[in-house]
Coordinates of C-alpha atoms in Angstrom, one line a residue:
M211 CA 8.9 -56.1 -114.4
E212 CA 5.7 -56.5 -116.2
E213 CA 5.5 -53.0 -117.5
C214 CA 8.2 -50.0 -117.2
C215 CA 5.5 -47.9 -117.6
S216 CA 1.8 -47.9 -117.1
S217 CA 1.4 -45.7 -120.4
K218 CA 3.4 -48.0 -122.6
P219 CA 1.0 -50.7 -124.2
K220 CA 3.4 -51.1 -127.1
H221 CA 6.8 -50.1 -125.9
N222 CA 7.5 -52.3 -122.5
H223 CA 9.8 -54.7 -121.9
D224 CA 7.4 -57.8 -121.5
N225 CA 6.6 -57.2 -125.1
H226 CA 8.2 -59.7 -126.6
E227 CA 9.5 -58.5 -129.6
H228 CA 10.6 -55.4 -128.2
H229 CA 12.8 -57.4 -125.5
H230 CA 14.0 -59.7 -127.9
D231 CA 15.3 -56.8 -130.0
T232 CA 17.1 -55.5 -126.8
E233 CA 18.8 -58.4 -126.2
E234 CA 19.7 -59.7 -129.7
K235 CA 21.2 -56.5 -130.5
S236 CA 24.9 -55.6 -129.7
T237 CA 25.6 -52.5 -127.4
F238 CA 27.1 -50.1 -130.3
Q239 CA 23.5 -51.1 -132.3
M240 CA 21.8 -50.3 -129.4
F241 CA 23.6 -46.6 -129.4
F242 CA 24.1 -46.1 -132.8
P243 CA 21.1 -44.0 -133.8
A244 CA 21.9 -41.8 -130.6
L245 CA 25.3 -41.7 -131.7
I246 CA 24.6 -40.1 -135.1
S247 CA 22.4 -37.6 -133.4
F248 CA 24.6 -36.6 -130.8
I249 CA 27.4 -35.9 -133.8
L250 CA 24.7 -34.0 -135.9
L251 CA 23.9 -32.1 -132.7
F252 CA 27.4 -31.5 -131.5
I253 CA 28.7 -30.2 -135.1
G254 CA 25.0 -27.8 -135.5
I255 CA 25.8 -26.3 -131.9
I256 CA 29.6 -25.7 -133.2
L257 CA 28.0 -23.9 -136.1
D258 CA 25.6 -22.1 -134.5
N259 CA 27.9 -20.5 -131.6
Y260 CA 31.6 -21.2 -132.4
I261 CA 32.2 -21.1 -136.2
T262 CA 30.5 -19.0 -138.8
M263 CA 29.4 -20.7 -141.9
N264 CA 27.4 -18.5 -144.3
W265 CA 25.4 -21.8 -145.5
F266 CA 24.2 -23.0 -142.1
S267 CA 21.4 -20.7 -142.1
D268 CA 17.7 -20.8 -142.7
W269 CA 16.6 -24.0 -144.4
A270 CA 19.9 -25.7 -144.4
R271 CA 20.1 -25.3 -140.6
I272 CA 16.5 -26.7 -140.2
A273 CA 17.2 -29.3 -142.4
W274 CA 20.2 -30.1 -140.7
Y275 CA 18.8 -30.3 -137.3
L276 CA 16.0 -32.2 -138.6
I277 CA 18.3 -35.1 -139.9
A278 CA 20.0 -35.0 -136.6
Y279 CA 16.5 -35.4 -135.1
L280 CA 15.2 -38.2 -137.2
P281 CA 17.3 -41.0 -135.9
V282 CA 15.9 -40.9 -132.2
G283 CA 12.7 -39.0 -133.0
I284 CA 10.9 -41.3 -135.6
P285 CA 10.8 -44.3 -133.1
V286 CA 9.2 -42.3 -130.2
L287 CA 6.8 -40.8 -132.7
K288 CA 6.1 -44.1 -134.1
E289 CA 5.5 -45.2 -130.4
A290 CA 3.6 -42.3 -129.5
Y291 CA 1.0 -42.9 -132.9
E292 CA 0.7 -46.8 -132.2
S293 CA 0.0 -45.7 -128.2
I294 CA -2.9 -43.3 -129.2
L295 CA -4.2 -45.9 -131.9
H296 CA -4.4 -48.2 -128.5
G297 CA -6.5 -45.6 -126.7
D298 CA -3.5 -44.3 -124.6
V299 CA -3.4 -41.0 -125.7
F300 CA -1.4 -39.5 -122.8
S301 CA 1.2 -42.0 -123.0
E302 CA 5.2 -40.8 -122.7
F303 CA 6.2 -40.9 -126.2
F304 CA 3.2 -38.7 -126.5
L305 CA 4.8 -36.0 -124.1
M306 CA 8.3 -36.2 -126.0
G307 CA 6.6 -35.8 -129.3
I308 CA 4.7 -32.4 -128.6
A309 CA 7.5 -31.0 -126.6
T310 CA 10.1 -31.8 -129.4
V311 CA 7.9 -30.7 -132.3
G312 CA 6.7 -27.8 -130.4
A313 CA 10.6 -26.9 -129.7
F314 CA 11.2 -27.0 -133.6
A315 CA 7.8 -24.9 -134.2
I316 CA 9.4 -22.2 -132.2
G317 CA 12.7 -22.3 -133.6
Q318 CA 14.4 -23.9 -130.8
Y319 CA 16.2 -27.0 -133.0
P320 CA 19.1 -27.8 -130.7
E321 CA 16.6 -28.2 -127.6
G322 CA 14.2 -30.2 -129.7
V323 CA 17.1 -32.8 -130.6
A324 CA 18.7 -32.5 -127.4
V325 CA 15.5 -33.8 -125.2
M326 CA 14.7 -36.6 -127.9
L327 CA 18.3 -37.8 -128.0
F328 CA 18.9 -38.1 -124.1
Y329 CA 15.4 -39.4 -123.9
S330 CA 16.6 -42.1 -126.3
I331 CA 19.6 -42.8 -124.4
G332 CA 17.5 -43.1 -121.2
E333 CA 15.5 -45.9 -123.2
V334 CA 18.6 -47.8 -124.1
F335 CA 19.9 -47.6 -120.6
Q336 CA 16.6 -48.9 -119.5
G337 CA 16.6 -51.8 -121.8
M338 CA 19.9 -52.7 -120.7
A339 CA 19.1 -52.8 -117.1
V340 CA 15.9 -54.6 -117.7
T341 CA 17.9 -57.1 -119.8
R342 CA 20.6 -57.4 -116.6
A343 CA 18.0 -57.8 -114.0
K344 CA 16.6 -60.6 -116.0
S345 CA 20.1 -62.4 -116.6
N346 CA 19.4 -64.9 -113.4
I347 CA 15.8 -66.1 -115.0
K348 CA 17.6 -66.3 -118.3
L349 CA 20.5 -68.7 -117.0
L350 CA 17.7 -70.9 -115.5
L351 CA 16.0 -71.4 -118.7
D352 CA 19.3 -72.3 -120.0
Q353 CA 19.7 -74.9 -117.6
R354 CA 16.7 -77.0 -118.8
P355 CA 18.2 -79.2 -121.8
D356 CA 15.8 -79.7 -124.8
E357 CA 17.5 -83.0 -125.5
V358 CA 18.4 -86.0 -123.4
T359 CA 20.0 -89.3 -124.0
I360 CA 18.1 -92.5 -123.1
L361 CA 18.9 -95.9 -123.0
K362 CA 17.0 -98.2 -125.4
E363 CA 17.8 -101.8 -125.3
G364 CA 21.0 -100.9 -124.0
K365 CA 22.0 -98.4 -126.4
P366 CA 22.0 -94.5 -126.0
Q367 CA 19.7 -92.7 -128.0
T368 CA 19.3 -88.6 -128.2
V369 CA 15.8 -88.1 -127.7
N370 CA 13.6 -84.6 -127.1
A371 CA 12.9 -84.2 -123.5
K372 CA 9.3 -83.5 -123.7
T373 CA 8.9 -87.1 -125.5
V374 CA 10.6 -89.1 -122.6
S375 CA 8.3 -90.9 -120.7
I376 CA 8.2 -91.9 -116.8
G377 CA 10.4 -95.2 -115.7
E378 CA 12.7 -94.5 -118.8
I379 CA 16.7 -94.3 -118.1
I380 CA 18.5 -91.6 -118.9
Q381 CA 22.3 -91.8 -119.3
L382 CA 23.8 -88.5 -118.2
K383 CA 27.6 -88.1 -119.2
S384 CA 30.2 -85.9 -116.8
G385 CA 29.5 -82.0 -117.4
E386 CA 26.0 -82.7 -118.8
K387 CA 22.5 -80.9 -117.4
L388 CA 20.0 -83.6 -116.5
G389 CA 16.6 -82.7 -118.3
L390 CA 13.8 -84.4 -116.3
D391 CA 13.6 -85.4 -112.6
G392 CA 14.4 -88.5 -111.5
E393 CA 15.9 -91.4 -109.3
L394 CA 19.8 -92.3 -109.3
I395 CA 20.3 -96.0 -110.3
S396 CA 24.3 -95.3 -110.3
E397 CA 25.9 -96.4 -107.1
N398 CA 26.9 -92.6 -106.7
A399 CA 27.1 -89.0 -108.3
S400 CA 28.4 -86.0 -107.9
F401 CA 26.1 -82.7 -109.2
N402 CA 26.0 -79.1 -109.2
T403 CA 23.0 -77.8 -108.1
A404 CA 23.5 -73.9 -108.5
A405 CA 20.4 -73.7 -111.1
L406 CA 18.0 -74.6 -108.1
T407 CA 19.5 -73.9 -105.2
G408 CA 22.1 -71.2 -105.5
E409 CA 24.8 -73.2 -104.0
S410 CA 27.5 -74.1 -106.5
K411 CA 29.2 -76.5 -104.0
P412 CA 28.8 -80.4 -105.2
D413 CA 26.4 -82.3 -104.2
T414 CA 26.9 -86.1 -103.7
K415 CA 24.1 -88.3 -104.4
T416 CA 23.7 -92.1 -103.9
Q417 CA 21.9 -94.9 -105.1
G418 CA 18.1 -94.1 -105.0
D419 CA 18.7 -90.5 -104.1
V420 CA 16.2 -87.9 -105.8
V421 CA 18.1 -86.0 -108.6
L422 CA 16.2 -82.8 -110.5
A423 CA 16.3 -81.4 -113.9
G424 CA 18.9 -78.5 -114.0
M425 CA 21.4 -80.5 -112.0
I426 CA 25.2 -81.0 -113.9
N427 CA 26.4 -84.3 -113.6
L428 CA 30.3 -83.4 -112.4
N429 CA 32.1 -86.8 -112.7
K430 CA 31.4 -90.3 -114.3
V431 CA 28.9 -91.5 -116.6
S432 CA 25.6 -92.1 -114.6
Q433 CA 22.2 -93.4 -115.1
V434 CA 18.6 -91.7 -114.0
R435 CA 15.3 -93.3 -114.0
V436 CA 12.7 -90.7 -114.9
T437 CA 9.9 -90.2 -112.1
A438 CA 8.2 -86.9 -113.6
A439 CA 7.3 -85.6 -117.2
Y440 CA 9.2 -82.7 -118.6
K441 CA 6.5 -80.2 -117.7
D442 CA 6.2 -81.5 -114.1
S443 CA 9.7 -81.5 -113.3
K444 CA 10.5 -78.8 -110.3
L445 CA 12.7 -76.7 -112.5
S446 CA 9.9 -76.3 -114.8
K447 CA 7.7 -75.5 -111.8
I448 CA 10.5 -73.0 -110.4
L449 CA 10.4 -71.5 -114.0
E450 CA 7.1 -70.9 -114.0
L451 CA 7.1 -69.4 -110.9
I452 CA 9.5 -66.9 -111.7
Q453 CA 8.1 -65.9 -114.8
D454 CA 4.8 -65.2 -113.3
A455 CA 6.2 -63.5 -110.1
T456 CA 6.0 -60.0 -111.6
A457 CA 2.3 -60.4 -112.0
Q458 CA 2.1 -59.7 -108.4
K459 CA 2.6 -55.9 -107.8
A460 CA 3.7 -54.2 -104.5
P461 CA 1.3 -51.6 -103.2
T462 CA 4.0 -49.2 -104.0
E463 CA 4.6 -50.2 -107.7
L464 CA 0.6 -50.6 -108.2
F465 CA 0.2 -47.1 -106.3
I466 CA 2.6 -45.4 -109.3
R467 CA 1.0 -46.8 -112.2
K468 CA -2.4 -45.5 -111.2
F469 CA -0.7 -42.2 -110.3
A470 CA 0.8 -42.1 -113.7
K471 CA -2.7 -42.6 -115.5
I472 CA -4.0 -39.5 -113.5
Y473 CA -0.6 -37.7 -113.5
T474 CA 0.2 -37.5 -117.2
P475 CA -3.2 -36.3 -118.4
I476 CA -3.0 -33.5 -115.8
V477 CA 0.2 -32.1 -116.8
V478 CA -0.7 -31.7 -120.5
F479 CA -3.6 -29.6 -119.5
L480 CA -1.6 -27.5 -117.0
A481 CA 0.9 -27.1 -119.9
I482 CA -2.2 -25.7 -122.5
G483 CA -3.0 -23.7 -119.2
I484 CA 0.6 -22.2 -119.1
T485 CA 0.4 -21.4 -123.0
F486 CA -2.7 -19.5 -123.1
V487 CA -4.0 -18.4 -119.5
P488 CA -1.4 -15.6 -119.2
Y489 CA -2.9 -14.2 -122.3
F490 CA -5.8 -12.8 -120.0
F491 CA -3.2 -11.3 -117.2
I492 CA -0.1 -10.5 -118.8
S493 CA 0.0 -7.0 -120.8
D494 CA 3.2 -7.9 -122.8
Y495 CA 2.0 -11.4 -123.7
Q496 CA 4.5 -13.5 -126.2
F497 CA 3.0 -16.5 -127.0
K498 CA 6.3 -18.0 -128.4
D499 CA 7.8 -17.5 -124.5
W500 CA 4.8 -18.8 -123.1
L501 CA 5.0 -22.1 -125.4
Y502 CA 8.4 -22.5 -124.6
R503 CA 7.8 -22.6 -120.6
A504 CA 4.9 -25.2 -121.5
L505 CA 7.0 -27.4 -123.3
V506 CA 9.7 -27.2 -120.7
F507 CA 7.2 -28.0 -118.5
L508 CA 6.0 -31.2 -120.2
V509 CA 9.4 -32.6 -120.7
I510 CA 10.1 -32.2 -117.0
S511 CA 6.8 -33.5 -116.0
C512 CA 7.1 -36.9 -117.7
P513 CA 7.1 -39.6 -115.0
C514 CA 10.0 -41.9 -116.7
A515 CA 12.0 -41.7 -113.8
L516 CA 9.3 -43.3 -111.2
V517 CA 7.4 -45.7 -113.9
I518 CA 10.7 -47.1 -115.0
S519 CA 12.9 -47.4 -112.0
I520 CA 10.1 -48.6 -109.5
P521 CA 9.2 -51.8 -111.6
L522 CA 12.6 -52.4 -112.1
G523 CA 13.7 -52.2 -108.2
Y524 CA 11.3 -54.8 -107.3
F525 CA 12.3 -56.5 -110.3
G526 CA 16.1 -56.6 -109.5
G527 CA 14.9 -58.0 -105.7
I528 CA 13.3 -61.3 -107.1
G529 CA 16.3 -61.4 -109.4
A530 CA 18.5 -61.0 -106.6
G531 CA 16.6 -63.5 -104.7
S532 CA 16.7 -65.9 -107.4
R533 CA 20.4 -65.7 -107.4
N534 CA 20.6 -66.7 -104.1
G535 CA 17.9 -69.8 -104.2
I536 CA 15.2 -67.5 -102.7
L537 CA 11.8 -67.6 -105.2
F538 CA 9.4 -64.8 -104.5
K539 CA 6.0 -65.2 -106.0
G540 CA 5.8 -61.5 -106.2
S541 CA 7.4 -58.1 -105.5
N542 CA 4.5 -57.6 -102.9
F543 CA 6.0 -60.4 -100.6
L544 CA 8.9 -58.0 -100.9
D545 CA 7.5 -55.5 -99.3
I546 CA 5.6 -57.6 -96.5
L547 CA 9.2 -59.2 -95.8
A548 CA 10.4 -55.7 -95.5
N549 CA 8.3 -54.7 -92.6
V550 CA 7.9 -58.0 -91.1
Q551 CA 7.8 -58.2 -87.3
N552 CA 7.6 -61.9 -86.2
V553 CA 9.0 -65.0 -87.9
V554 CA 7.1 -67.9 -86.6
M555 CA 8.9 -71.6 -87.4
D556 CA 8.0 -74.9 -87.6
K557 CA 10.9 -77.2 -86.0
T558 CA 11.2 -80.4 -87.9
G559 CA 12.5 -80.0 -91.4
T560 CA 12.9 -76.6 -91.1
M561 CA 15.1 -75.7 -87.9
T562 CA 16.5 -79.2 -87.9
E563 CA 17.6 -81.8 -90.7
G564 CA 13.9 -83.9 -90.3
V565 CA 16.0 -87.1 -90.5
F566 CA 15.3 -88.9 -87.4
N567 CA 17.3 -91.9 -86.0
V568 CA 15.8 -94.4 -83.1
Q569 CA 18.0 -93.6 -80.2
E570 CA 16.3 -95.9 -77.5
V571 CA 13.9 -98.5 -77.6
D572 CA 12.0 -99.4 -74.1
F573 CA 9.6 -102.4 -74.0
K574 CA 8.0 -104.1 -71.5
P575 CA 9.5 -107.6 -71.1
D576 CA 5.9 -109.2 -71.3
F577 CA 6.1 -108.2 -75.1
D578 CA 8.1 -109.9 -77.9
K579 CA 10.0 -106.8 -79.0
N580 CA 10.9 -108.2 -82.4
E581 CA 7.3 -108.9 -83.0
I582 CA 5.9 -105.3 -81.8
L583 CA 8.8 -103.6 -83.7
N584 CA 7.5 -105.5 -87.0
L585 CA 4.1 -104.5 -86.4
I586 CA 4.9 -101.0 -85.9
N587 CA 7.0 -100.9 -88.9
V588 CA 4.1 -101.8 -90.8
L589 CA 1.6 -99.4 -89.6
E590 CA 4.3 -96.7 -90.0
S591 CA 4.6 -97.5 -93.6
K592 CA 1.2 -96.0 -94.1
S593 CA 2.7 -92.7 -93.5
S594 CA 4.9 -90.4 -94.8
H595 CA 6.2 -88.9 -91.9
P596 CA 9.9 -88.5 -91.1
V597 CA 9.4 -90.5 -87.6
A598 CA 8.0 -93.3 -90.2
T599 CA 11.3 -93.2 -92.1
A600 CA 13.2 -93.3 -88.7
I601 CA 11.7 -96.6 -87.7
H602 CA 11.7 -98.1 -91.0
N603 CA 15.6 -97.5 -91.0
Y604 CA 15.9 -99.1 -87.8
V605 CA 13.6 -101.9 -88.3
G606 CA 14.6 -102.9 -91.8
E607 CA 12.2 -104.3 -94.5
I608 CA 8.6 -104.2 -94.1
D609 CA 6.6 -107.7 -93.7
H610 CA 4.0 -107.4 -96.3
E611 CA 2.5 -110.8 -94.9
V612 CA 1.0 -108.9 -91.9
E613 CA -2.6 -107.6 -92.6
L614 CA -3.7 -104.3 -91.0
D615 CA -7.7 -103.5 -90.8
N616 CA -9.1 -100.0 -89.8
V617 CA -5.9 -98.2 -90.3
E618 CA -6.7 -94.7 -89.0
E619 CA -4.7 -91.3 -88.3
F620 CA -5.4 -88.7 -85.9
A621 CA -4.1 -85.3 -86.5
G622 CA -0.9 -84.7 -84.3
Q623 CA -1.4 -87.6 -82.4
G624 CA -0.3 -90.8 -84.5
L625 CA -1.8 -93.8 -85.8
K626 CA -4.2 -96.6 -85.0
A627 CA -4.9 -99.9 -86.6
V628 CA -6.5 -103.4 -85.9
V629 CA -4.0 -106.6 -86.2
K630 CA -5.4 -109.9 -85.9
G631 CA -8.2 -108.5 -84.0
K632 CA -6.2 -106.6 -81.4
E633 CA -5.9 -103.1 -81.5
L634 CA -2.4 -101.3 -82.1
L635 CA -1.7 -97.7 -81.3
V636 CA 1.6 -95.6 -82.2
G637 CA 1.9 -92.1 -81.3
N638 CA 2.7 -89.6 -78.9
F639 CA 1.2 -89.9 -75.1
K640 CA -2.0 -87.8 -76.3
L641 CA -3.1 -91.1 -78.6
L642 CA -2.7 -93.3 -75.4
D643 CA -4.8 -90.9 -73.5
R644 CA -7.6 -90.7 -76.1
F645 CA -8.1 -94.5 -75.8
S646 CA -7.5 -94.4 -72.2
I647 CA -4.7 -96.5 -71.7
D648 CA -2.7 -96.6 -68.5
Y649 CA 0.9 -95.9 -68.5
D650 CA 3.7 -95.7 -65.8
I651 CA 6.0 -93.1 -67.1
R652 CA 6.3 -89.3 -67.1
P653 CA 6.8 -88.4 -70.8
E654 CA 7.8 -84.7 -70.0
N655 CA 10.9 -86.2 -68.3
I656 CA 12.4 -87.7 -71.6
V657 CA 14.1 -84.8 -73.5
Y658 CA 13.8 -86.6 -77.1
T659 CA 10.7 -87.0 -79.2
V660 CA 8.7 -90.1 -77.8
I661 CA 6.9 -92.8 -79.8
A662 CA 4.3 -94.5 -77.4
I663 CA 3.3 -97.9 -78.3
A664 CA 0.0 -99.8 -77.1
Y665 CA -1.3 -103.2 -78.0
D666 CA -4.2 -104.9 -77.1
H667 CA -5.0 -102.0 -74.9
K668 CA -1.9 -102.4 -72.9
F669 CA 1.0 -100.3 -72.5
V670 CA 4.0 -101.9 -74.5
G671 CA 6.4 -99.2 -74.2
Y672 CA 8.5 -96.5 -76.1
L673 CA 10.9 -95.6 -78.7
T674 CA 12.8 -92.3 -78.4
I675 CA 13.8 -90.5 -81.9
A676 CA 16.4 -87.4 -81.8
D677 CA 16.4 -84.9 -84.8
T678 CA 19.4 -83.1 -85.7
I679 CA 19.8 -79.2 -85.7
K680 CA 20.9 -77.7 -88.9
S681 CA 24.5 -76.4 -88.7
D682 CA 23.0 -72.7 -89.8
S683 CA 19.7 -72.5 -87.8
Q684 CA 21.6 -70.7 -84.9
L685 CA 23.1 -68.1 -87.4
A686 CA 19.7 -67.5 -88.6
I687 CA 17.8 -66.7 -85.4
K688 CA 21.0 -64.4 -84.6
K689 CA 20.5 -62.7 -88.0
L690 CA 16.6 -62.5 -87.3
H691 CA 17.0 -60.7 -84.1
D692 CA 19.9 -58.3 -85.6
L693 CA 16.9 -57.2 -87.7
Q694 CA 14.9 -56.7 -84.9
V695 CA 12.4 -59.4 -85.5
K696 CA 10.9 -61.6 -83.1
T697 CA 11.1 -65.5 -83.1
T698 CA 8.6 -68.1 -82.4
M699 CA 8.7 -72.1 -82.6
L700 CA 5.5 -73.9 -82.8
S701 CA 5.5 -77.6 -83.3
G702 CA 3.5 -80.8 -83.1
D703 CA 6.6 -82.4 -81.4
K704 CA 6.9 -82.9 -77.5
T705 CA 7.3 -79.4 -75.5
S706 CA 10.6 -80.7 -73.9
V707 CA 12.2 -81.6 -77.3
V708 CA 10.8 -78.0 -78.6
E709 CA 11.9 -75.8 -75.7
Y710 CA 15.6 -77.8 -75.8
V711 CA 15.9 -77.0 -79.7
A712 CA 14.3 -73.1 -79.2
E713 CA 17.0 -72.7 -76.3
T714 CA 19.4 -74.3 -78.2
L715 CA 18.9 -71.7 -81.2
G716 CA 18.1 -68.7 -78.9
V717 CA 14.5 -68.6 -79.8
E718 CA 12.6 -66.4 -77.8
N719 CA 9.1 -68.4 -77.9
A720 CA 8.5 -72.1 -78.2
Y721 CA 5.4 -74.3 -77.9
G722 CA 5.4 -77.9 -78.3
D723 CA 2.4 -80.6 -78.3
L724 CA 0.5 -78.5 -80.9
L725 CA -2.3 -79.8 -83.3
P726 CA -2.7 -77.8 -86.5
E727 CA -5.6 -76.0 -85.1
D728 CA -3.4 -74.7 -82.3
K729 CA -0.9 -73.6 -84.4
V730 CA -3.4 -71.2 -86.2
N731 CA -4.7 -70.3 -82.7
K732 CA -1.1 -69.2 -81.6
L733 CA -0.7 -67.2 -84.7
K734 CA -3.7 -65.5 -84.5
E735 CA -2.7 -64.3 -80.6
I736 CA 0.3 -62.8 -82.1
K737 CA -1.6 -61.2 -85.2
A738 CA -3.9 -59.6 -82.7
K739 CA -1.3 -57.4 -81.5
N740 CA -1.6 -56.0 -84.7
Q741 CA 1.9 -57.2 -85.9
S742 CA 2.9 -58.7 -89.3
V743 CA 3.9 -62.6 -89.1
A744 CA 6.1 -64.7 -91.4
F745 CA 5.4 -68.3 -91.3
I746 CA 8.5 -71.1 -92.1
G747 CA 7.0 -74.4 -92.6
D748 CA 6.7 -77.2 -95.0
G749 CA 4.0 -75.9 -97.1
V750 CA 1.8 -79.0 -96.5
N751 CA 1.0 -80.2 -93.0
D752 CA 1.0 -76.3 -91.9
A753 CA -1.0 -75.3 -95.1
P754 CA -4.1 -73.5 -92.4
V755 CA -1.1 -71.6 -90.6
I756 CA 0.6 -70.3 -94.0
A757 CA -2.7 -69.5 -95.3
L758 CA -3.2 -67.0 -92.1
S759 CA 0.2 -65.6 -92.0
D760 CA 1.0 -62.5 -94.0
V761 CA 3.6 -64.4 -95.9
G762 CA 4.3 -68.2 -96.0
I763 CA 7.9 -69.2 -96.5
A764 CA 8.6 -72.9 -97.9
M765 CA 11.5 -74.6 -96.6
G766 CA 12.0 -77.6 -98.9
G767 CA 11.4 -76.0 -102.4
L768 CA 13.1 -79.2 -103.9
G769 CA 11.0 -81.8 -101.7
S770 CA 7.4 -80.9 -102.4
D771 CA 5.1 -79.9 -105.2
A772 CA 2.6 -78.5 -102.6
T773 CA 5.3 -76.3 -101.1
I774 CA 5.9 -74.7 -104.3
E775 CA 2.5 -74.1 -104.9
T776 CA 1.0 -73.1 -101.5
A777 CA 4.0 -70.6 -100.3
D778 CA 4.4 -67.1 -101.2
V779 CA 8.5 -67.5 -101.0
V780 CA 10.3 -70.7 -101.4
I781 CA 13.8 -71.4 -100.1
Q782 CA 15.2 -73.8 -102.4
D783 CA 18.3 -75.3 -100.7
D784 CA 16.4 -75.5 -97.0
K785 CA 19.0 -73.3 -95.2
P786 CA 17.6 -71.3 -92.2
S787 CA 19.8 -68.9 -92.9
K788 CA 17.9 -68.0 -96.0
I789 CA 15.3 -66.4 -93.9
P790 CA 16.7 -63.4 -92.7
M791 CA 18.5 -63.2 -96.2
A792 CA 15.1 -62.6 -98.0
I793 CA 13.9 -60.2 -95.4
N794 CA 17.1 -58.4 -95.9
I795 CA 16.6 -58.3 -99.7
G796 CA 13.1 -57.0 -98.9
K797 CA 14.5 -54.0 -96.9
Q798 CA 17.0 -53.1 -99.5
T799 CA 14.6 -53.2 -102.0
K800 CA 12.1 -50.9 -100.8
K801 CA 14.9 -48.7 -99.5
I802 CA 16.1 -48.4 -102.9
V803 CA 12.6 -48.0 -104.2
W804 CA 11.8 -45.1 -101.8
Q805 CA 15.0 -43.7 -102.7
N806 CA 13.9 -43.3 -106.1
I807 CA 10.6 -41.8 -105.4
L808 CA 11.9 -39.0 -103.5
L809 CA 14.9 -38.2 -106.0
A810 CA 12.3 -38.0 -108.9
F811 CA 9.7 -36.0 -106.7
V812 CA 12.2 -33.8 -105.5
I813 CA 14.0 -32.8 -108.5
K814 CA 11.0 -32.4 -110.5
A815 CA 9.0 -30.3 -108.2
V816 CA 12.0 -27.8 -108.1
V817 CA 12.4 -27.9 -111.8
L818 CA 8.8 -27.7 -112.9
I819 CA 8.3 -24.5 -110.7
L820 CA 11.5 -22.9 -112.4
G821 CA 10.1 -24.1 -115.7
A822 CA 6.6 -22.6 -115.0
G823 CA 8.2 -19.4 -114.2
G824 CA 10.4 -19.3 -117.0
L825 CA 13.7 -19.7 -114.9
A826 CA 14.4 -23.5 -116.4
T827 CA 15.5 -24.0 -120.0
M828 CA 15.0 -27.4 -122.0
W829 CA 18.3 -28.0 -120.6
E830 CA 17.2 -28.0 -117.0
A831 CA 14.1 -30.1 -118.3
V832 CA 16.2 -32.8 -120.1
F833 CA 18.0 -33.3 -116.4
A834 CA 14.7 -33.3 -114.6
D835 CA 13.5 -36.2 -117.0
V836 CA 16.4 -38.2 -118.5
G837 CA 18.9 -37.5 -115.8
V838 CA 16.7 -38.5 -113.3
A839 CA 15.6 -41.3 -115.0
L840 CA 19.4 -42.3 -115.5
L841 CA 19.9 -42.0 -111.7
A842 CA 17.1 -43.9 -110.8
I843 CA 17.8 -46.7 -113.0
L844 CA 21.4 -46.9 -111.9
N845 CA 20.3 -46.8 -108.1
A846 CA 17.9 -49.8 -109.2
M847 CA 20.3 -52.0 -110.4
R848 CA 22.3 -51.6 -107.4
I849 CA 20.6 -54.2 -105.8
Q850 CA 21.5 -56.9 -108.2
R851 CA 25.1 -56.2 -106.9
M852 CA 24.5 -56.2 -103.3
K853 CA 25.9 -58.8 -101.1
F854 CA 22.8 -60.1 -98.3
Y855 CA 25.0 -62.5 -96.4

């Protein structure tokens, strides 16, 4: 929550000093000034109405209530003064100040103390609510250790994590948190990845696997080779993302901030009008009575409930997402997801594991199978595509003695190179068509992904490769349909494979054999119907589609730096079921925000009218201001305890 109130240049909860104070003080310390004021106010009301004491009159009575006022009044009057120095005259502190000082001026001492007392209690609750909303981020910050143990000439040495260089070896004891990203060089190890994924289930890693800062070693002593500097670790990027998230405001939040800037001065001038205008129209005009009505009007009109609870609601939504391994880059994306009508998804690595395995090798007998596989392996080593990994796993070590010339990649089709003066093509059948290679099979009849090969302008044959559907993909599609969201799958993979996966999952529309520009055109067709679209992909290859969509969601937040940078929402554990969860968080956040808006407007409108007509006292004003603010804060805090499964 960047600002709790648009009229709070000093007293906002991003102010480091104030927020630090809120977190460091105990609950008793925070409530102590209010407790002193409450006790004195309570005794004063008893002496005023139930027990007569001769000394409790005139200046002694004024002094008593003034002492009751000071513990809660001085901090607010100080904030009002500092706001004025910063050019913000019409702050809520100014409203509270003139309302309570005015109450003292006309002899309404108990009301003056009560207004400031309950306002201060509201401020404490507000601070507590913000602290709780930020607890998930604080937990993440605590996940990044400042020191790590590295091995220097075989001996452990504790050093500052920021000074560790790439390539150094970290020794990680059981229960320790990893301070930097790296590669596991021990045979195997189990890690708690909750800081990064929201999942507390242990994740077993084997030698060569990537391990990330924030992961906790669960069993034996392990060794990790550092692969990224401290500032470049995934956790550092995620923390930066979360801390910057509230800079992107939702339209509702921006409107309320602008509204408060215009609204507050208007009510101040209306209060002045309520005080003096009746003099010209009413024969028995009493200045004291109309001033009291104006003060009541001022207290009621304070926009605390709106400017506190609405940003808090959005911040709570971002926090709830973070707790579940979903990172929103701003509250505006919560609003967009709440209203999204279409979810368009990539297939490989999004709804499937993205881990391919070679199923079949079908080559013409005229060619040496091992020789061709060796050439394919060398060529595919130039690509980072999952298909290349599958081929490498199948064939084995790369023969570095093979020399490739004129290596060229064709987007959405495959690779071409020249080997010993002969042209080698590895890709789909569109690539073979492009180079006029004749083949005698029908690719559409093969369900699996097919990698076609041509060598020396002749068709060699093909490999079939299969991917595995993620365990929760089907559940994700069902939940999206339960939320009345339409689903579409776009993929560069062959149409038969895409249609098979889509049918298995229950996706409504599926299109295969698409180049990046084809995906863009398909997305434009959906948007042409004036429907909002969320696109889920890897954030790199699908960058044009993500840019075109209303909100881009990246699967594989732990896999690619570019994913974190380009997407609007990052799902850290790659689980498709988090897609409907993200939408549900957006819907619940928006619901709570609008509940607070309606609650504040309706109650304030009623009591404002009663106050202007002299039918509401300071006590009703206190409820309309602080009471509604407290109700709104409590309502906004609900989202942090909700379940979104």
